[in-house]
CSV table of C-alpha atoms in Angstrom, one decimal:
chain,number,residue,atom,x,y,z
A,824,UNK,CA,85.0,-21.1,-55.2
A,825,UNK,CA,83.4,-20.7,-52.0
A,826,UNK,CA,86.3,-21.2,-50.0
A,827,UNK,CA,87.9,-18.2,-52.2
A,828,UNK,CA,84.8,-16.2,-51.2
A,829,UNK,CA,85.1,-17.1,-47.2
A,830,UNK,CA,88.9,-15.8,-47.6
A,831,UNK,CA,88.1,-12.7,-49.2
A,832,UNK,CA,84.9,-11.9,-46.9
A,833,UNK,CA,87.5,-12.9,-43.9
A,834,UNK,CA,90.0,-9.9,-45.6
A,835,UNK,CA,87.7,-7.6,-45.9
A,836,UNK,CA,86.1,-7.7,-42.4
A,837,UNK,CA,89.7,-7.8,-40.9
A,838,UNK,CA,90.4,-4.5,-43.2
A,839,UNK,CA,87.5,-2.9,-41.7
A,840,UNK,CA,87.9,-4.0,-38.7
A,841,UNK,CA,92.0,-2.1,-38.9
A,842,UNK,CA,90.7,0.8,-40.1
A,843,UNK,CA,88.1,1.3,-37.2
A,844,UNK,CA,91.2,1.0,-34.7
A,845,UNK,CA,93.0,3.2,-36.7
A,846,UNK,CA,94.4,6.0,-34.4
A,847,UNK,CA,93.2,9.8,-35.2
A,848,UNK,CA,96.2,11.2,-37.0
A,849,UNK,CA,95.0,14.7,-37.0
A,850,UNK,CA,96.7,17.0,-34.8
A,851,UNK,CA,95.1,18.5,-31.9
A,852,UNK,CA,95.4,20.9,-29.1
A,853,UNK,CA,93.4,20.5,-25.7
A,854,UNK,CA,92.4,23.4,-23.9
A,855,UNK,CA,90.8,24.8,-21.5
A,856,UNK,CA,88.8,27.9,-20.8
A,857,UNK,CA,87.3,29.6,-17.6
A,858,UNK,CA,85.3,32.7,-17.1
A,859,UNK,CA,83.7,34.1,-13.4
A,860,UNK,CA,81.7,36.4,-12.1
A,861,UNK,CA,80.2,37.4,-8.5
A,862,UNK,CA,76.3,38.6,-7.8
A,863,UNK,CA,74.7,39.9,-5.2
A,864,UNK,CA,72.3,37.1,-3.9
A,865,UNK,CA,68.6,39.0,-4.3
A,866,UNK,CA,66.4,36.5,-2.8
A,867,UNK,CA,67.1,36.1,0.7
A,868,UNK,CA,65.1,33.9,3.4
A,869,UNK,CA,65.7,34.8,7.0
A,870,UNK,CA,64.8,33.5,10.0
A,871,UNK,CA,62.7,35.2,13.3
A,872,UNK,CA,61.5,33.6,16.2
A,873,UNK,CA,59.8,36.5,18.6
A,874,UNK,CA,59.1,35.5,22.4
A,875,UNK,CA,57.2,37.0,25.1
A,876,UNK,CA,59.2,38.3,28.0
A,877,UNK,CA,58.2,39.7,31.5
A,878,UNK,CA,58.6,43.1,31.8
A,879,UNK,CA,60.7,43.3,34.8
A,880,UNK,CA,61.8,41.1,37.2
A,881,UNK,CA,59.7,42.1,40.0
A,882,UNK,CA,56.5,42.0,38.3
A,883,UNK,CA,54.4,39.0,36.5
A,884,UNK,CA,54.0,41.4,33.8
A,885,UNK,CA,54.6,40.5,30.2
A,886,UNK,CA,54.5,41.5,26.7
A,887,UNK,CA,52.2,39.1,24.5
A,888,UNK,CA,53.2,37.0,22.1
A,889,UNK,CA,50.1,39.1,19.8
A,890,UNK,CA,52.2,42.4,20.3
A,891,UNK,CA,55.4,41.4,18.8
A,892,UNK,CA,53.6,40.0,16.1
A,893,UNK,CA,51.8,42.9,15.1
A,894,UNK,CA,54.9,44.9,15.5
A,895,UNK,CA,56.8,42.6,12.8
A,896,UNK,CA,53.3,42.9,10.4
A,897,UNK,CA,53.7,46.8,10.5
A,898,UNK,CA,56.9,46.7,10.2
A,899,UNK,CA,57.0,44.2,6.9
A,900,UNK,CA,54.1,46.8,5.9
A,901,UNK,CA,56.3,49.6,6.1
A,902,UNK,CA,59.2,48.3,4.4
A,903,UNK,CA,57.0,47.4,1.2
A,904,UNK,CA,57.0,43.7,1.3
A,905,UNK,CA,54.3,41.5,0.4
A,906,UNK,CA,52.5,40.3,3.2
A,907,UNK,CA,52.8,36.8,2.0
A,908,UNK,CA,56.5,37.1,2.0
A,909,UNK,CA,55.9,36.7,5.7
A,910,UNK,CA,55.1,33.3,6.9
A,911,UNK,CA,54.9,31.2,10.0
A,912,UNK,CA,57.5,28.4,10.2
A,913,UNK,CA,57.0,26.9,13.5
A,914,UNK,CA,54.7,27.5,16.3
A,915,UNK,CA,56.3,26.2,19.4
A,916,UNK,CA,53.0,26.8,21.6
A,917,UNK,CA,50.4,25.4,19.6
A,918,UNK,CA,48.4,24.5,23.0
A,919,UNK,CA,48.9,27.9,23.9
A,920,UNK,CA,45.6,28.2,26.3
A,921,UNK,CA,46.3,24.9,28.0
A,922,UNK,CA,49.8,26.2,28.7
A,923,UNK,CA,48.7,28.9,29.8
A,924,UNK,CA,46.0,27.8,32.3
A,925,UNK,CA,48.2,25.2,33.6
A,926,UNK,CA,51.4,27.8,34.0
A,927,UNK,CA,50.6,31.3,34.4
A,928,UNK,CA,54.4,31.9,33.4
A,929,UNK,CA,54.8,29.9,30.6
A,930,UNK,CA,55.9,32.1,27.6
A,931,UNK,CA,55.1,31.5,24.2
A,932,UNK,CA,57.3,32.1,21.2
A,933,UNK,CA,57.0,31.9,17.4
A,934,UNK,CA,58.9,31.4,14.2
A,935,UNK,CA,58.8,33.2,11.1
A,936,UNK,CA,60.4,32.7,7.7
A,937,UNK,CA,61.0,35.9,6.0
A,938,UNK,CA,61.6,36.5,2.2
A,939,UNK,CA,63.4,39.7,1.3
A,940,UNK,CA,65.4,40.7,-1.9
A,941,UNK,CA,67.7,43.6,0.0
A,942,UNK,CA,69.1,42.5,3.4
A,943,UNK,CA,69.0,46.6,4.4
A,944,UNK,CA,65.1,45.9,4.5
A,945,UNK,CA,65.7,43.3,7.0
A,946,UNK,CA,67.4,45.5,8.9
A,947,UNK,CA,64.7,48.4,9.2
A,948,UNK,CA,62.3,45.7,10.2
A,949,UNK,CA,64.4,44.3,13.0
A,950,UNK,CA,64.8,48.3,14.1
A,951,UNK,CA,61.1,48.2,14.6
A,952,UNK,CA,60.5,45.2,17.0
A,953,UNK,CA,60.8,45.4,20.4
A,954,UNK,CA,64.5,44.3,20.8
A,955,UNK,CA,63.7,42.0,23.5
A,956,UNK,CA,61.1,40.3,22.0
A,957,UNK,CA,63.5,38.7,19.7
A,958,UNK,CA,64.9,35.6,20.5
A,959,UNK,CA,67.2,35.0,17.5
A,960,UNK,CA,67.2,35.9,13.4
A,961,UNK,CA,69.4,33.9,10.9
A,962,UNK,CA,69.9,33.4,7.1
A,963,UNK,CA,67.7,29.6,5.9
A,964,UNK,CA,68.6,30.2,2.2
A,965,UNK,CA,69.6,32.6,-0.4
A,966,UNK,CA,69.7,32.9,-4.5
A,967,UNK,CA,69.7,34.6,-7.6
A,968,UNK,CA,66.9,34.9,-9.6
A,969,UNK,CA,69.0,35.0,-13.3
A,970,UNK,CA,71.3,32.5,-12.1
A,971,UNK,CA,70.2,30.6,-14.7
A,972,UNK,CA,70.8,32.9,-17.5
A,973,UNK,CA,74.2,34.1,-16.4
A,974,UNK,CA,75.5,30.2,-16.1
A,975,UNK,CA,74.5,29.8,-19.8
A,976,UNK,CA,76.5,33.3,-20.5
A,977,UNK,CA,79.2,32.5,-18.4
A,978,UNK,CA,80.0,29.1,-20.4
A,979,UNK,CA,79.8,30.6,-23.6
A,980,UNK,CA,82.7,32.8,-22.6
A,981,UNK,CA,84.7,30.1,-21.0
A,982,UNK,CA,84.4,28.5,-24.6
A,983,UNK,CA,85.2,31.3,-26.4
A,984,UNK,CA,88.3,31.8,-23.9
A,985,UNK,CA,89.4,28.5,-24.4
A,986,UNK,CA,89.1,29.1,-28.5
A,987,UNK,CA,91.3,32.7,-28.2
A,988,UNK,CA,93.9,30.5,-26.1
A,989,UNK,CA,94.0,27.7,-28.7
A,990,UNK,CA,94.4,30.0,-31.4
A,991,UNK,CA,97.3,32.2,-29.9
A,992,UNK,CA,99.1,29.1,-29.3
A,993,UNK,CA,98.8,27.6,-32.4
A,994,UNK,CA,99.8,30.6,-34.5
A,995,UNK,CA,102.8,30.8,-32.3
A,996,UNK,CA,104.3,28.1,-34.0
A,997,UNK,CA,103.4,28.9,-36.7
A,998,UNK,CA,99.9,27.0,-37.8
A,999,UNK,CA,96.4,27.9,-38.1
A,1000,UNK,CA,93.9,27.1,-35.6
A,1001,UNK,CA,90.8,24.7,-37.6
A,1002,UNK,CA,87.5,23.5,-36.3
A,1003,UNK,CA,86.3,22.1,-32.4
A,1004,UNK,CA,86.8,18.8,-32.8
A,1005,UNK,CA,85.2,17.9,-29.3
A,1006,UNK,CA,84.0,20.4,-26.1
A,1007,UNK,CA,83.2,19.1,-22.5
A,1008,UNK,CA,81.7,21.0,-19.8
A,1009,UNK,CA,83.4,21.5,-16.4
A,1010,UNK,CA,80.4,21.6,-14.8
A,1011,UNK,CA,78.9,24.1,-12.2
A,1012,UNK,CA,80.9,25.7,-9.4
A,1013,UNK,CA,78.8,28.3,-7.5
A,1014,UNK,CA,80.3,29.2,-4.1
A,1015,UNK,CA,77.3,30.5,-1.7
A,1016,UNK,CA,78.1,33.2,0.9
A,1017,UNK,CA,78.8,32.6,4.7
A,1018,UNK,CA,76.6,35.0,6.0
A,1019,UNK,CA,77.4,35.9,10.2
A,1020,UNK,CA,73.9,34.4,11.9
A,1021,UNK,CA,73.7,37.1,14.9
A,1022,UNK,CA,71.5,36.6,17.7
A,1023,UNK,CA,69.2,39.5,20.0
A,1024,UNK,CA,68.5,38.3,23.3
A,1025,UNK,CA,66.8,40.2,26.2
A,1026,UNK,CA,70.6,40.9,27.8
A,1027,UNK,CA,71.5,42.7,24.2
A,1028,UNK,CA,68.3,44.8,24.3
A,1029,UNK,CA,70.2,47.8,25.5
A,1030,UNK,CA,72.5,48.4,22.3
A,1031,UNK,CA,72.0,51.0,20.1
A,1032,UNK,CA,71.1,50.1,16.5
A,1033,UNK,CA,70.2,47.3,14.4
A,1034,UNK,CA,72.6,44.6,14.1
A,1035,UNK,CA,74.4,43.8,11.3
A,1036,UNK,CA,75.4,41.0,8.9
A,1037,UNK,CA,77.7,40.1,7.1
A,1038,UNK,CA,77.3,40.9,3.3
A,1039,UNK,CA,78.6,38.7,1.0
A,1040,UNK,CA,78.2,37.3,-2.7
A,1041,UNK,CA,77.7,34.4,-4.5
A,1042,UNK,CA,80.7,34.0,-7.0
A,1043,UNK,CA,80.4,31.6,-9.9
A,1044,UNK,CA,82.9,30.3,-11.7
A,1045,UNK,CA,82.9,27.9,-15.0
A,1046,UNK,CA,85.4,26.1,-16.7
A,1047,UNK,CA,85.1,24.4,-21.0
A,1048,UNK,CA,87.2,22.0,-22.2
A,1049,UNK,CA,87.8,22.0,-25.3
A,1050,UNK,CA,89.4,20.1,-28.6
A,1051,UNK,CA,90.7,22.1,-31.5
A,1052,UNK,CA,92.4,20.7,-35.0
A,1053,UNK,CA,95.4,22.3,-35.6
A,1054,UNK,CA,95.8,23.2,-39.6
């Protein structure tokens, strides 16, 4: 009796067992869906480093590190950006006086790290420094603020996209298109702008104009993969 028992229970686990390896006979389709978009980045971080110069070459002359500063303060004033959008990022002449005492020549120079939402803001400040007094500007970082929503709004769209191509395909031949049977996520794929870093130097002062950059957007693009059970 109990050997009848082990051979049964030995059946019956091995029947299990089949039916756990049995292959999915339903029919499928795999496809996939994408959907993109391109923003205007509208939070922008730039980089200015200001610099004293002599005035002339024949004189000792030379316009303080204090002046251009409160040239780029009015002029972030003017523009209407916070004031604590503004801030210092490096101060290469932190022993300024001693530098001073000990070289009547040195010149000092200072970096700032800018936050603006509209690089045509950027410019109008730039237009109201002293163009010698600026050693060199460049884009640190960029973003959107709603990136975040619109990623969630794009992949619903590359799902959807991938459902309208299953379904087109399957009634093509015929058939209905049934329920997802499984969905992955491409994962994200935001392509940042190249922005054109440009430089003012002293030898540049003369040109007319603020310079310009290069404008560019973020483009985002999203692709679902997706399972369907074909009827």
């Amino acid at each position: 009796m109990k050997k009848l028992i082990a051979i049964a229970l030995v059946a019956f686990l091995g029947l299990s067992t089949a039916q756990a390896q049995q292959a999915d006979l339903r029919r499928k389709i795999n496809v996939s869906g994408t959907a993109e978009t391109e923003v205007t980045p509208d939070i922008i971080y730039i980089g200015i480093s200001l610099k004293e110069y002599l005035k002339d070459n024949n004189s000792k002359k030379k316009v303080e590190i204090t002046d251009l500063e409160n040239q780029l303060f009015a002029a972030v004033q003017k523009a209407g950006i916070s004031k604590e959008n503004l801030t210092i990022s490096n101060l290469s002449s932190w022993n300024y006086a001693t530098e001073k005492k000990k070289n009547p020549d040195f010149l000092a120079s200072k970096q700032y790290r800018l936050k603006v939402n509209d690089l045509n803001k950027f410019n109008e400040i730039i237009a109201s420094i002293d163009p010698k007094g600026i050693a060199n500007t460049n884009i640190e970082s960029y973003d959107y603020s709603k990136i975040e929503s619109l990623k969630k709004d794009l992949k619903i769209k590359a799902l959807l996209a991938a459902k309208e191509k299953a379904r087109y395909m399957v009634e093509a031949l015929g058939d209905k298109l049934g329920s997802v049977i499984d969905i992955q996520d491409g994962g994200d794929n935001a392509i940042q702008p190249v922005y054109r870093n440009y430089m003012m130097k002293a030898e540049m002062s003369d040109a007319a104009g603020a310079p310009e950059i290069d404008f560019k957007k973020i483009k985002l693009n999203f692709t679902v993969n997706a399972v369907f059970e074909i009827r």
